[in-house]
CSV table of N, CA and C in Angstrom, one decimal:
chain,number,residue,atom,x,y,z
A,1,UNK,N,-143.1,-106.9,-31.2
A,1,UNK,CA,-141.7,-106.4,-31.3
A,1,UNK,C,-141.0,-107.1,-32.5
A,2,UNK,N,-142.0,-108.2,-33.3
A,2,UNK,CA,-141.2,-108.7,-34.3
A,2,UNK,C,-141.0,-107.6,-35.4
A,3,UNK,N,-141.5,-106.7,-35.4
A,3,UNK,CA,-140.8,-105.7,-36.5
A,3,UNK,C,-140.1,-104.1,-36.3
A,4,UNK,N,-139.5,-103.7,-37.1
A,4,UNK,CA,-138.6,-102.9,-36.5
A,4,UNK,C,-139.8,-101.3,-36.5
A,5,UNK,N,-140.9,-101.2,-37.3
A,5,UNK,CA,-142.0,-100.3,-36.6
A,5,UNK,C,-142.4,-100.5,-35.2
A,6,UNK,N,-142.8,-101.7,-34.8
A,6,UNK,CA,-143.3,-101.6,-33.4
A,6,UNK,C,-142.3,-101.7,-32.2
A,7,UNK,N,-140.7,-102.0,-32.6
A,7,UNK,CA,-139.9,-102.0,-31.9
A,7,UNK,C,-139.4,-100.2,-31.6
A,8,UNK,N,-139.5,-99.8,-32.5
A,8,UNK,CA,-139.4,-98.4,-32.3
A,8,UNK,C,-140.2,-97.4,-31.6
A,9,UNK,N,-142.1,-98.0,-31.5
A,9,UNK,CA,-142.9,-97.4,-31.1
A,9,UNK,C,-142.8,-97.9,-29.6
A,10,UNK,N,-142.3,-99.4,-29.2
A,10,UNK,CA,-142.0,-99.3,-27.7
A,10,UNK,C,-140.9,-98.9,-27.2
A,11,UNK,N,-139.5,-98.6,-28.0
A,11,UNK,CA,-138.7,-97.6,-27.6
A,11,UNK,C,-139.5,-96.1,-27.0
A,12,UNK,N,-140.1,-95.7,-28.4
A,12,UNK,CA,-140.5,-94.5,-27.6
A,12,UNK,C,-141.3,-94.4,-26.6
A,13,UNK,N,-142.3,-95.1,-26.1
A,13,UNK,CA,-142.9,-95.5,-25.0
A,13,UNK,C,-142.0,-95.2,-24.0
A,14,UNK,N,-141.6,-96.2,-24.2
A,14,UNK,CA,-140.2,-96.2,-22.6
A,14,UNK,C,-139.8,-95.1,-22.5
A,15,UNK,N,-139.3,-94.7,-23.7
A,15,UNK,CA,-138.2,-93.4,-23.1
A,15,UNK,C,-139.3,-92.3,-22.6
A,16,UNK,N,-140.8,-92.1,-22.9
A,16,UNK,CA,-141.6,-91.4,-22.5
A,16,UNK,C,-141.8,-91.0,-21.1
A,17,UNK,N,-141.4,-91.9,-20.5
A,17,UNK,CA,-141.4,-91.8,-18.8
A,17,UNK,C,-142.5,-92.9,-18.4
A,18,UNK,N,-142.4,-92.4,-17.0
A,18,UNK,CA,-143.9,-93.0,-16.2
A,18,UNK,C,-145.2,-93.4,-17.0
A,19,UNK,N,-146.3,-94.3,-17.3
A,19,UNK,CA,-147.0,-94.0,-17.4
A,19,UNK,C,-147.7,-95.8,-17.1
A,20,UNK,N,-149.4,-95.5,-16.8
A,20,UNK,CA,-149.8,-96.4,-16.1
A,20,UNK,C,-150.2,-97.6,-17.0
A,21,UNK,N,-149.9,-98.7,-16.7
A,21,UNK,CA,-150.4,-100.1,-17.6
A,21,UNK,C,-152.0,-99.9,-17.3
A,22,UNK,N,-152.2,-100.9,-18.6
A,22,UNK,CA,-153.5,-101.6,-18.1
A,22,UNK,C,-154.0,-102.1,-16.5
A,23,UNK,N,-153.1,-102.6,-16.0
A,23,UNK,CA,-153.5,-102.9,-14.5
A,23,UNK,C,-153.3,-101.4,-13.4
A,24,UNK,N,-153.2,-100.9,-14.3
A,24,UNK,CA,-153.1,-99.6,-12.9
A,24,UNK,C,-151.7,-99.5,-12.6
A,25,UNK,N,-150.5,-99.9,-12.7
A,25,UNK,CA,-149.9,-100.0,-12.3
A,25,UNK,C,-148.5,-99.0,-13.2
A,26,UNK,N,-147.4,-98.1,-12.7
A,26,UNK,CA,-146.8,-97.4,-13.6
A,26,UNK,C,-145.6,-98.2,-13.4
A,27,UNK,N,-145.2,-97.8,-14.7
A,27,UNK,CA,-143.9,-97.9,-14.9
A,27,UNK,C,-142.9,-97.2,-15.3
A,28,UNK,N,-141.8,-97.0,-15.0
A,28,UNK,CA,-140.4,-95.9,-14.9
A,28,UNK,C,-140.4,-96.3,-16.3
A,29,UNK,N,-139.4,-95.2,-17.2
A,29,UNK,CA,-138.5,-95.6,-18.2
A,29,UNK,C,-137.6,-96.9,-18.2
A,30,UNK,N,-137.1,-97.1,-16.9
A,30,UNK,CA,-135.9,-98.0,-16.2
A,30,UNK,C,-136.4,-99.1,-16.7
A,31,UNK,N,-137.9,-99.3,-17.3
A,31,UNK,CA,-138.1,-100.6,-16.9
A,31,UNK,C,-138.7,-101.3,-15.6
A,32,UNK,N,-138.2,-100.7,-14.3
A,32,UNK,CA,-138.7,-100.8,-13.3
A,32,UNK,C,-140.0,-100.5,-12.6
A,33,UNK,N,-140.7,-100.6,-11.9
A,33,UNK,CA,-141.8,-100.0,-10.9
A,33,UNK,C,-141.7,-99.1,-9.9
A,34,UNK,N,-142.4,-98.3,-10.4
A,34,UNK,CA,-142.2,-96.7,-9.3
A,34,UNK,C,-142.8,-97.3,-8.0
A,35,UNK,N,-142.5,-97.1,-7.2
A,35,UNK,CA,-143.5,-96.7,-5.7
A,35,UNK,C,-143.6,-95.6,-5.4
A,36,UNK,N,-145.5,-95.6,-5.4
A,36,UNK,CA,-145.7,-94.0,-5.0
A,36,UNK,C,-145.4,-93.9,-3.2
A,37,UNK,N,-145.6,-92.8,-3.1
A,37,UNK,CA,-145.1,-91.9,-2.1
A,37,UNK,C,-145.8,-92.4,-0.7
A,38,UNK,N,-146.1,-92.9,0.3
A,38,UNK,CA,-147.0,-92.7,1.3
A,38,UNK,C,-147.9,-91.6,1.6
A,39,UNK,N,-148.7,-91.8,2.2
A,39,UNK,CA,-149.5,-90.7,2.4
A,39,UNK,C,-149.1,-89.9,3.0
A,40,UNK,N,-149.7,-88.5,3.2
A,40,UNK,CA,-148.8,-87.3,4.5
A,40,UNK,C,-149.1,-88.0,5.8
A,41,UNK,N,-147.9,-87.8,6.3
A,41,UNK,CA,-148.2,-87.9,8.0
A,41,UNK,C,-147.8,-89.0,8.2
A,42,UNK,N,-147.5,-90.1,7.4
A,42,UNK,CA,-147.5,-92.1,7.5
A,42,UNK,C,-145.8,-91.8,7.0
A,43,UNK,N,-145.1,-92.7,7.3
A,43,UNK,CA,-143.7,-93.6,6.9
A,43,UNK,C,-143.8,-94.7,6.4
A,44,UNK,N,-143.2,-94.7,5.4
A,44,UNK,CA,-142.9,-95.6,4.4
A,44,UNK,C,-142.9,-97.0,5.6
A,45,UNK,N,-142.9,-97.8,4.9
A,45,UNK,CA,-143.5,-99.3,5.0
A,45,UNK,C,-142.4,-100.3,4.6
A,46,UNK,N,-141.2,-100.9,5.4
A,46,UNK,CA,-140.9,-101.9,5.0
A,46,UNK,C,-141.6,-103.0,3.8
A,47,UNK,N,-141.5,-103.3,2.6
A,47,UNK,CA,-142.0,-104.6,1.6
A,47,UNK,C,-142.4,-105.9,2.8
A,48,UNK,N,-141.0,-106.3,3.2
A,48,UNK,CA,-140.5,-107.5,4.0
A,48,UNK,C,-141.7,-107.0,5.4
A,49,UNK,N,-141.9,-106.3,5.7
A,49,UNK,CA,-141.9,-106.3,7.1
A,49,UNK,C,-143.8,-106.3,7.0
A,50,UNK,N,-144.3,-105.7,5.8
A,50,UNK,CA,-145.6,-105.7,5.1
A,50,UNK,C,-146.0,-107.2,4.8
A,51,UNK,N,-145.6,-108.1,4.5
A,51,UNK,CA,-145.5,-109.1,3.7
A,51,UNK,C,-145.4,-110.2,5.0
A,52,UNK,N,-144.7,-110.1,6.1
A,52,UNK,CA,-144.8,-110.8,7.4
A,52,UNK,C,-146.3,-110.8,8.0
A,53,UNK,N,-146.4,-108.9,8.0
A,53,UNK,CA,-147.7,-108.6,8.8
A,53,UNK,C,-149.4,-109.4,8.4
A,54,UNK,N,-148.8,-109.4,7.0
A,54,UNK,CA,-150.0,-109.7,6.2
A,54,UNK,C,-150.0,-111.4,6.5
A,55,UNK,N,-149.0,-112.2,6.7
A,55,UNK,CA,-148.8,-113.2,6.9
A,55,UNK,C,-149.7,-113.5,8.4
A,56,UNK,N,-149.6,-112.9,9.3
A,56,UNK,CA,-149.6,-112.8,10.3
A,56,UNK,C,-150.9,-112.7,10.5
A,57,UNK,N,-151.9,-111.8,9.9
A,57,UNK,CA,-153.0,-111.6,10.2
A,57,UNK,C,-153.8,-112.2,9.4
A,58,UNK,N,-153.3,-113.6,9.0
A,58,UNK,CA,-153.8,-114.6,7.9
A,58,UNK,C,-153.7,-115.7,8.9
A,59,UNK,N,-152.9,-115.5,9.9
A,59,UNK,CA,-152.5,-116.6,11.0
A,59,UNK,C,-151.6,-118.0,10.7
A,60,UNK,N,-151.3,-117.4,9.7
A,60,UNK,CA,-149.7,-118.4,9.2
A,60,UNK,C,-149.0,-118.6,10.4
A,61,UNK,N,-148.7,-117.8,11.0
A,61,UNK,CA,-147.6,-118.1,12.3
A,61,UNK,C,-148.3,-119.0,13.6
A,62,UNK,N,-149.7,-118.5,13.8
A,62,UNK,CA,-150.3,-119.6,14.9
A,62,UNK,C,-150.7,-120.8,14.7
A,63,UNK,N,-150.8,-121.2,13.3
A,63,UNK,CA,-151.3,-122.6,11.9
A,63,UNK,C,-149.8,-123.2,12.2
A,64,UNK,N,-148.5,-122.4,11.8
A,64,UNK,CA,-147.0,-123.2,12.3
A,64,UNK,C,-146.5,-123.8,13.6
A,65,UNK,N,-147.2,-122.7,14.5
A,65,UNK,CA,-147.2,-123.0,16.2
A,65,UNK,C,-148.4,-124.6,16.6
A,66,UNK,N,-149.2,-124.2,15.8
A,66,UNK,CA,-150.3,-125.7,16.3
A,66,UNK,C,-149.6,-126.8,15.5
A,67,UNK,N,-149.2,-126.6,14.3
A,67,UNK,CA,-148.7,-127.9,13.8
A,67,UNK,C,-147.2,-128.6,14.2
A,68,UNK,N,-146.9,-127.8,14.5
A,68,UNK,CA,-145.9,-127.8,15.4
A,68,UNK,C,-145.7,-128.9,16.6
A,69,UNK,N,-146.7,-128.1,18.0
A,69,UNK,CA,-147.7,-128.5,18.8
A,69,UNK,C,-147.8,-129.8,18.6
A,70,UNK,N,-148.5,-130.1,17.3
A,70,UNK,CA,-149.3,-131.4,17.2
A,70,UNK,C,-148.5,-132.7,16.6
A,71,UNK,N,-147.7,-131.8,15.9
A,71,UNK,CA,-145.8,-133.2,15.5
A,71,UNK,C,-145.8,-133.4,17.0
A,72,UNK,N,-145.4,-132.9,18.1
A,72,UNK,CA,-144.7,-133.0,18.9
A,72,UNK,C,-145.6,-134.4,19.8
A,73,UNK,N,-146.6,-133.7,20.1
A,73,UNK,CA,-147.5,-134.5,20.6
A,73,UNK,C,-147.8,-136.2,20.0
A,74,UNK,N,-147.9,-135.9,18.6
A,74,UNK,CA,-148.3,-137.1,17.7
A,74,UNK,C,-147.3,-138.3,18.1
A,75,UNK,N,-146.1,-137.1,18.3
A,75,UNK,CA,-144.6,-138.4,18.3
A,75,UNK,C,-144.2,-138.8,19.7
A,76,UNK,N,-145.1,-138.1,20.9
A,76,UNK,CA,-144.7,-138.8,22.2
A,76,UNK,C,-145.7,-139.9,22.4
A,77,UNK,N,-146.9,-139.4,21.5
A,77,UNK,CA,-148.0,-140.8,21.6
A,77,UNK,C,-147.5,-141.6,21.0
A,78,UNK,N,-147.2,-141.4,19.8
A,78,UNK,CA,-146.6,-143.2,19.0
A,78,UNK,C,-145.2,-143.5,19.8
A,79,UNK,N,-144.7,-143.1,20.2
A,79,UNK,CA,-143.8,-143.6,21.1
A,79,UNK,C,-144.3,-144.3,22.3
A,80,UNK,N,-145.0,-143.5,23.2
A,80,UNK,CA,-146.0,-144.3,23.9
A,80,UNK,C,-146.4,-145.5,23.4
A,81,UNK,N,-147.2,-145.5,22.6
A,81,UNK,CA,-147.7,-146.5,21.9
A,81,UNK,C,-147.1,-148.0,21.9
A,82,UNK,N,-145.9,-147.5,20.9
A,82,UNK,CA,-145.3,-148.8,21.0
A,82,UNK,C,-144.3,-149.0,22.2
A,83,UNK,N,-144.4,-148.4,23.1
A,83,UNK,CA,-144.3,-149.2,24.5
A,83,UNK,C,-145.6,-149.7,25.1
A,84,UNK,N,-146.6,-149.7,24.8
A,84,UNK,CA,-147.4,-150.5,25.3
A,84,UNK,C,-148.3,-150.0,26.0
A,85,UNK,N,-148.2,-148.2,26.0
A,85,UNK,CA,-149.0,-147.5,26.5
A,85,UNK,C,-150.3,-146.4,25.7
A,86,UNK,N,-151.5,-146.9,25.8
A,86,UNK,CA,-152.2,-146.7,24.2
A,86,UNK,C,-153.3,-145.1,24.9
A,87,UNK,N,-152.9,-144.9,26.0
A,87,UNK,CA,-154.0,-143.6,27.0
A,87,UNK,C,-153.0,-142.2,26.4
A,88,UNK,N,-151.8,-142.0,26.1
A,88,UNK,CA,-151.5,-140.6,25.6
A,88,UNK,C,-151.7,-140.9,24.1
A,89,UNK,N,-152.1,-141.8,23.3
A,89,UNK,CA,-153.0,-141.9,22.0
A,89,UNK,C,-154.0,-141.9,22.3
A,90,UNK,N,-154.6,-142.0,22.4
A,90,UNK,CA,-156.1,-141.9,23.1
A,90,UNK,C,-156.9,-140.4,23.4
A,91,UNK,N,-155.7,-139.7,24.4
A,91,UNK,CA,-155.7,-138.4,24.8
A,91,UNK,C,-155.8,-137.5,23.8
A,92,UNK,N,-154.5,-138.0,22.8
A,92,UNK,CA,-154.4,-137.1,21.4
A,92,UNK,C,-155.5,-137.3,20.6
A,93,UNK,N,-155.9,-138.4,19.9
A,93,UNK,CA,-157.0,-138.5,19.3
A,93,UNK,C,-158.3,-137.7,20.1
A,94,UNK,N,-158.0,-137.8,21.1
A,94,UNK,CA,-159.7,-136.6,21.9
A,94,UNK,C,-159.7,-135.2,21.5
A,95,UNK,N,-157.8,-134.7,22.0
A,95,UNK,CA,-157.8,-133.5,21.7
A,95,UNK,C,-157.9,-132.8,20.8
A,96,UNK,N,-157.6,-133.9,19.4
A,96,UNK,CA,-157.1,-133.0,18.0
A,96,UNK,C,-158.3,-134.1,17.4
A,97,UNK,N,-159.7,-134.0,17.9
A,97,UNK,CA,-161.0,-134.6,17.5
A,97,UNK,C,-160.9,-133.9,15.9
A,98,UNK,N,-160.9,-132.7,15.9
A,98,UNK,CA,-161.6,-132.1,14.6
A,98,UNK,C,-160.2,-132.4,13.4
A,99,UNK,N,-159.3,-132.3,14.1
A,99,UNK,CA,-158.0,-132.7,13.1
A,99,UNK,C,-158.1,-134.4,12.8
A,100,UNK,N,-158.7,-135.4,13.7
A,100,UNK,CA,-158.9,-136.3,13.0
A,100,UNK,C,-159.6,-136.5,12.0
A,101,UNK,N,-161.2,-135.8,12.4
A,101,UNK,CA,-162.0,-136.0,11.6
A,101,UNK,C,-162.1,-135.4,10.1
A,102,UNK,N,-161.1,-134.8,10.1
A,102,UNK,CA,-161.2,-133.6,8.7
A,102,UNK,C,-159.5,-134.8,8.2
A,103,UNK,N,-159.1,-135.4,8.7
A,103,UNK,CA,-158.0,-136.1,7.8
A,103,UNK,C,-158.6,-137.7,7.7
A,104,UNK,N,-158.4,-138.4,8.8
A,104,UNK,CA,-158.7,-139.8,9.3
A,104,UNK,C,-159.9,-140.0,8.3
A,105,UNK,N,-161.1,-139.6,8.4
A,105,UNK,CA,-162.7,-139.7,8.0
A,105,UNK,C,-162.5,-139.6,6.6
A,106,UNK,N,-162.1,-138.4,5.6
A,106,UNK,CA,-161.5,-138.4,4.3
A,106,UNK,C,-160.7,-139.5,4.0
A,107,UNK,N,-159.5,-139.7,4.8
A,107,UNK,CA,-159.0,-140.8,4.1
A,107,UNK,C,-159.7,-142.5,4.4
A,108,UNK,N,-160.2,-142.5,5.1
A,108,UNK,CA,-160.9,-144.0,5.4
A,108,UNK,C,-162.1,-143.7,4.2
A,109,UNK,N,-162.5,-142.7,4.1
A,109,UNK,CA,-164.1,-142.8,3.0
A,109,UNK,C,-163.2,-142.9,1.4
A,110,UNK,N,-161.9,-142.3,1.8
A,110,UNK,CA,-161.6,-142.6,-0.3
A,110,UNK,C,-160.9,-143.7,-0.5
A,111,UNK,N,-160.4,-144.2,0.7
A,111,UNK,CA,-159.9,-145.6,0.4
A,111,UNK,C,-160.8,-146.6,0.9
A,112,UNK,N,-161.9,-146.3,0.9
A,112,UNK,CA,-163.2,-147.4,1.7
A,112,UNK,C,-164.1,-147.4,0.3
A,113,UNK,N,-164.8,-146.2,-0.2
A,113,UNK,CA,-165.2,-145.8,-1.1
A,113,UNK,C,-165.0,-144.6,-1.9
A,114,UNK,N,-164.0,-145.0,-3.2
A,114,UNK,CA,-163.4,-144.2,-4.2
A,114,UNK,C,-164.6,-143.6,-5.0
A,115,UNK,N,-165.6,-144.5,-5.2
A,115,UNK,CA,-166.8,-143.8,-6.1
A,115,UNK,C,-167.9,-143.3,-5.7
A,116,UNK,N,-167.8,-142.9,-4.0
A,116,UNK,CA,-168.2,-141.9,-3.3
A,116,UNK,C,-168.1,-140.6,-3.4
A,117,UNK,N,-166.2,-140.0,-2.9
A,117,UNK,CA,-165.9,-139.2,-2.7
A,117,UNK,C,-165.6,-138.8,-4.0
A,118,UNK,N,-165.4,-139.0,-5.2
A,118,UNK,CA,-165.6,-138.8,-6.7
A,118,UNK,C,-166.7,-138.1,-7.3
A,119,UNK,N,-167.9,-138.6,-6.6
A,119,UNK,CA,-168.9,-138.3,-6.6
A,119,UNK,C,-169.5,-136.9,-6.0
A,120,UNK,N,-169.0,-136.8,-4.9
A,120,UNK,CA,-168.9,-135.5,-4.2
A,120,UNK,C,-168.1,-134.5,-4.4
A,121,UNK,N,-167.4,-135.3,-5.0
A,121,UNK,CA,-166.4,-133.5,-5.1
A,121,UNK,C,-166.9,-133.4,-6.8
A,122,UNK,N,-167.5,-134.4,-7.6
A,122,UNK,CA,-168.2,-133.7,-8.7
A,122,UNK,C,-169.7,-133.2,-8.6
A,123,UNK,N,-170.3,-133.3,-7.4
A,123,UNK,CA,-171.4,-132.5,-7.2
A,123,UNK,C,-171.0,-130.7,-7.0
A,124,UNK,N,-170.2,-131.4,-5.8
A,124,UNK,CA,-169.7,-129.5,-5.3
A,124,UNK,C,-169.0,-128.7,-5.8
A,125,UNK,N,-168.0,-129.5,-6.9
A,125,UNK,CA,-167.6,-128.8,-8.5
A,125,UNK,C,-168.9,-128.1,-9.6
A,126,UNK,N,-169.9,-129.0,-9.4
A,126,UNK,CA,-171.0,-128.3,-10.3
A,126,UNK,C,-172.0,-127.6,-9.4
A,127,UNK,N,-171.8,-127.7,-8.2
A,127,UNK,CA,-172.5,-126.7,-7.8
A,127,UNK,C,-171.9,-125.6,-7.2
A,128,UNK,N,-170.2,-125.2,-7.8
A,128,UNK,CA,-169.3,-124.3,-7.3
A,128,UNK,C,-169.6,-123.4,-8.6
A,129,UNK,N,-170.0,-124.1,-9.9
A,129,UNK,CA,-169.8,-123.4,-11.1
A,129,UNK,C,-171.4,-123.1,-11.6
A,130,UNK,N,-172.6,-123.9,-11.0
A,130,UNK,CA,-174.0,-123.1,-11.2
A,130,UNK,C,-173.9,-121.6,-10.2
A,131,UNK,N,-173.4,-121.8,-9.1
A,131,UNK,CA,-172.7,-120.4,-8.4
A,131,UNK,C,-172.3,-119.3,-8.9
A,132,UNK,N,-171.6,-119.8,-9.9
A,132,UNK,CA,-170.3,-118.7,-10.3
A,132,UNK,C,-171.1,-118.2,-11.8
A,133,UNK,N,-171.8,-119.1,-12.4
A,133,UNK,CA,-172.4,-118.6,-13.6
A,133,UNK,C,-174.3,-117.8,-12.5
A,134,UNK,N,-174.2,-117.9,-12.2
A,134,UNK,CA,-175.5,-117.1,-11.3
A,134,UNK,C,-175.0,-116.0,-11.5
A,135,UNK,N,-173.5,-115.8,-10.7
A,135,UNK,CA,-172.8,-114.5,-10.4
A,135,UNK,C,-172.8,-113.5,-11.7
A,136,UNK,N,-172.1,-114.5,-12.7
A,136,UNK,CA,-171.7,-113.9,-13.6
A,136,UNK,C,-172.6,-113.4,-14.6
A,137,UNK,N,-174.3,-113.6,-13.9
A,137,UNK,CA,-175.3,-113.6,-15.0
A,137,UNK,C,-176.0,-112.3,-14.3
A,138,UNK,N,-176.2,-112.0,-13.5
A,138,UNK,CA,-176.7,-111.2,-12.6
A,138,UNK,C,-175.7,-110.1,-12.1
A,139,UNK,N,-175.9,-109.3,-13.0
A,139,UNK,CA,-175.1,-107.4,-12.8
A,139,UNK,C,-175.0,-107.2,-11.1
A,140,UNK,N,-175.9,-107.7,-10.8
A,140,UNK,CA,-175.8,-106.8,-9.3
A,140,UNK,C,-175.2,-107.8,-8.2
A,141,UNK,N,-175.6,-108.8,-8.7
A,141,UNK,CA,-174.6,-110.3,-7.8
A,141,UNK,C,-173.4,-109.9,-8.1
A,142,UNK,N,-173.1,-110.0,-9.1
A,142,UNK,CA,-171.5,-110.1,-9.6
A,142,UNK,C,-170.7,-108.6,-8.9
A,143,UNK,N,-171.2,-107.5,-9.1
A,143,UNK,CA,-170.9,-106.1,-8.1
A,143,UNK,C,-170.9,-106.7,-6.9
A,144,UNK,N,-172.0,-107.0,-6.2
A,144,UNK,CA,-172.3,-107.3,-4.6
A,144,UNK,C,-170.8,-108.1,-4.3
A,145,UNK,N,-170.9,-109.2,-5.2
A,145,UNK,CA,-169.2,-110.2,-5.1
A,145,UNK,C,-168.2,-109.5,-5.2
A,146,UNK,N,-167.6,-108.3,-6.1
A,146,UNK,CA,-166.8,-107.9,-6.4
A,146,UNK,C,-166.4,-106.9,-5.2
A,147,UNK,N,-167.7,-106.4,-4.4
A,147,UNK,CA,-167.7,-105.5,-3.1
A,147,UNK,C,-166.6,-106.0,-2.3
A,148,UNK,N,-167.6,-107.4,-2.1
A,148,UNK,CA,-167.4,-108.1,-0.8
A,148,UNK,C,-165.6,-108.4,-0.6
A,149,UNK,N,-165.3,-108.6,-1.5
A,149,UNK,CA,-163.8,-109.0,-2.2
A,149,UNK,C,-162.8,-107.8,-2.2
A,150,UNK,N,-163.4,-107.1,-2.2
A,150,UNK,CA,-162.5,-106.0,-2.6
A,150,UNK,C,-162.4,-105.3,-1.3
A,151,UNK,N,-163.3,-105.4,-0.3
A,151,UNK,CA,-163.5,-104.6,1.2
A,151,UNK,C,-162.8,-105.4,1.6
A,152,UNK,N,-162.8,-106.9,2.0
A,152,UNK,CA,-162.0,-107.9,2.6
A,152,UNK,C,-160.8,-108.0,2.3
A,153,UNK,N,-159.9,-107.5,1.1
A,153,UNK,CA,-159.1,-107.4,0.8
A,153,UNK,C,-158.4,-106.0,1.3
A,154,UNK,N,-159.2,-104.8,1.3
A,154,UNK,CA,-158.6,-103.9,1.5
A,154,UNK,C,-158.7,-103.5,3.2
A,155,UNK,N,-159.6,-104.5,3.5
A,155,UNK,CA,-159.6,-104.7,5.4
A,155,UNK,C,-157.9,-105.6,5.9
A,156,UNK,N,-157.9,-106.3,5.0
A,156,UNK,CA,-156.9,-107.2,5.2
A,156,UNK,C,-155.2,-106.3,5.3
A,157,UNK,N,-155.1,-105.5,4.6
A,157,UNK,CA,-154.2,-105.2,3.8
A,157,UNK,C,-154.2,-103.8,4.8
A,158,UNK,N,-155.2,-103.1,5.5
A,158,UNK,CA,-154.6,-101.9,6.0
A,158,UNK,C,-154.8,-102.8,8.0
A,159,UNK,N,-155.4,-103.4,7.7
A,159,UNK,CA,-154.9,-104.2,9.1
A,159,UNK,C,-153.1,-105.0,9.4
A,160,UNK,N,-152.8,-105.4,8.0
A,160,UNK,CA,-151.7,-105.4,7.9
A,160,UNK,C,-150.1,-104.7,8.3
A,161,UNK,N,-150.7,-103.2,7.2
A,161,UNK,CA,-150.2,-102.3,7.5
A,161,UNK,C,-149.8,-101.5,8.9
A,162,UNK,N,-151.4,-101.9,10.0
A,162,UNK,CA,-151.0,-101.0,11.0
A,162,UNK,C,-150.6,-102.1,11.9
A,163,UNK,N,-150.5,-103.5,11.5
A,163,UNK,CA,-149.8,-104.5,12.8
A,163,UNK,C,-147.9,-104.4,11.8
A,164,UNK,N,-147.5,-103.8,11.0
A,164,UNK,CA,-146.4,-103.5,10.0
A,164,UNK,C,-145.4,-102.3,11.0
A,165,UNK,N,-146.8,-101.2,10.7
A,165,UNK,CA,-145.9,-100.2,11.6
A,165,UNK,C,-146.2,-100.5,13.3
A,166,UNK,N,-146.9,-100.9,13.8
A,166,UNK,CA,-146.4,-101.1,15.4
A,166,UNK,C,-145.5,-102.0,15.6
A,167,UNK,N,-144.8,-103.1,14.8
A,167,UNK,CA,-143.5,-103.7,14.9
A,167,UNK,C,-142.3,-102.8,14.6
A,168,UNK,N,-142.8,-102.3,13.6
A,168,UNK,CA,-141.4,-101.3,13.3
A,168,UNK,C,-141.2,-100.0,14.5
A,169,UNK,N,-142.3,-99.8,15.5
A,169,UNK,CA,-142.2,-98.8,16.5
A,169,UNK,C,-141.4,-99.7,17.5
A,170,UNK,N,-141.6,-100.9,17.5
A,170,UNK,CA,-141.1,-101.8,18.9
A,170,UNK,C,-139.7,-102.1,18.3
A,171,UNK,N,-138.5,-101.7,19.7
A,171,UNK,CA,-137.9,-102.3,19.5
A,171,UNK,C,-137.0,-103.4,19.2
């Protein structure tokens, strides 16, 4: 747009109407983004109410309920604690076994041994990226990937949808 030829040629663009980007996606004259139509027979879709559901079936809301949960718990044991009572710490630590071990066990190994865990996350960095160049070398891996991704995505996304519209049915 630094010259007044191509400033002209994206005027006319625009004022041409609708038409679709590179990404598939159209755009109005306005500047804005069209939304197409729903299918026959379906009702439009809340954004906000889509964007919960999708939230939802990612399990964001039961991840906020357990951590939650587990502040609550953490702070009647350390309160316990320092009264002198060490069995509702004890209890916690049994219950929330795999939450210690995926926090506690990381942090005692990087502050026990720094040139351990250094070490490991530069193996599984290079063997994240001999992966990804396999993929990218191999026509039919890299489709088979692109499948997988794209099903999961589009599984995600109409499961969304129909936990979207049975909220919007309830009142």
């Amino acid at each position: 747009i630094g010259s007044a030829d191509s400033r002209a040629r994206y005027d006319a663009d625009a004022a041409a109407g609708p038409r679709a980007s590179a990404s598939g996606a159209r755009r109005s004259s306005t500047g804005g983004w069209e939304q197409s139509p729903p299918p026959p027979g379906q009702e439009p879709i809340d954004p906000s109410k889509l964007f919960r559901a999708v939230l939802e079936e990612l399990g964001v809301e039961d991840l906020k309920e357990y951590l939650d949960r587990v502040q609550k718990e953490a702070s009647h044991a350390a309160e316990r604690a320092q009264a002198g009572d060490l069995q509702p710490a004890k209890d916690f630590a049994w219950a929330h076994k795999g939450l210690a071990a995926s926090v506690v066990l990381p942090a005692v190994l990087f502050l026990r041994f720094p040139a351990l865990v250094f070490a490991t996350f530069r193996l599984v960095g290079a063997g994240a990226l001999l992966l990804g160049s396999a993929l990218l070398r191999d026509p039919r891996l890299a489709r088979a990937a692109g499948q997988l991704a794209w099903h999961m995505w589009r599984t995600l996304i109409r499961r969304s949808e129909a936990r979207a519209q049975e909220k919007a049915k309830k009142p």
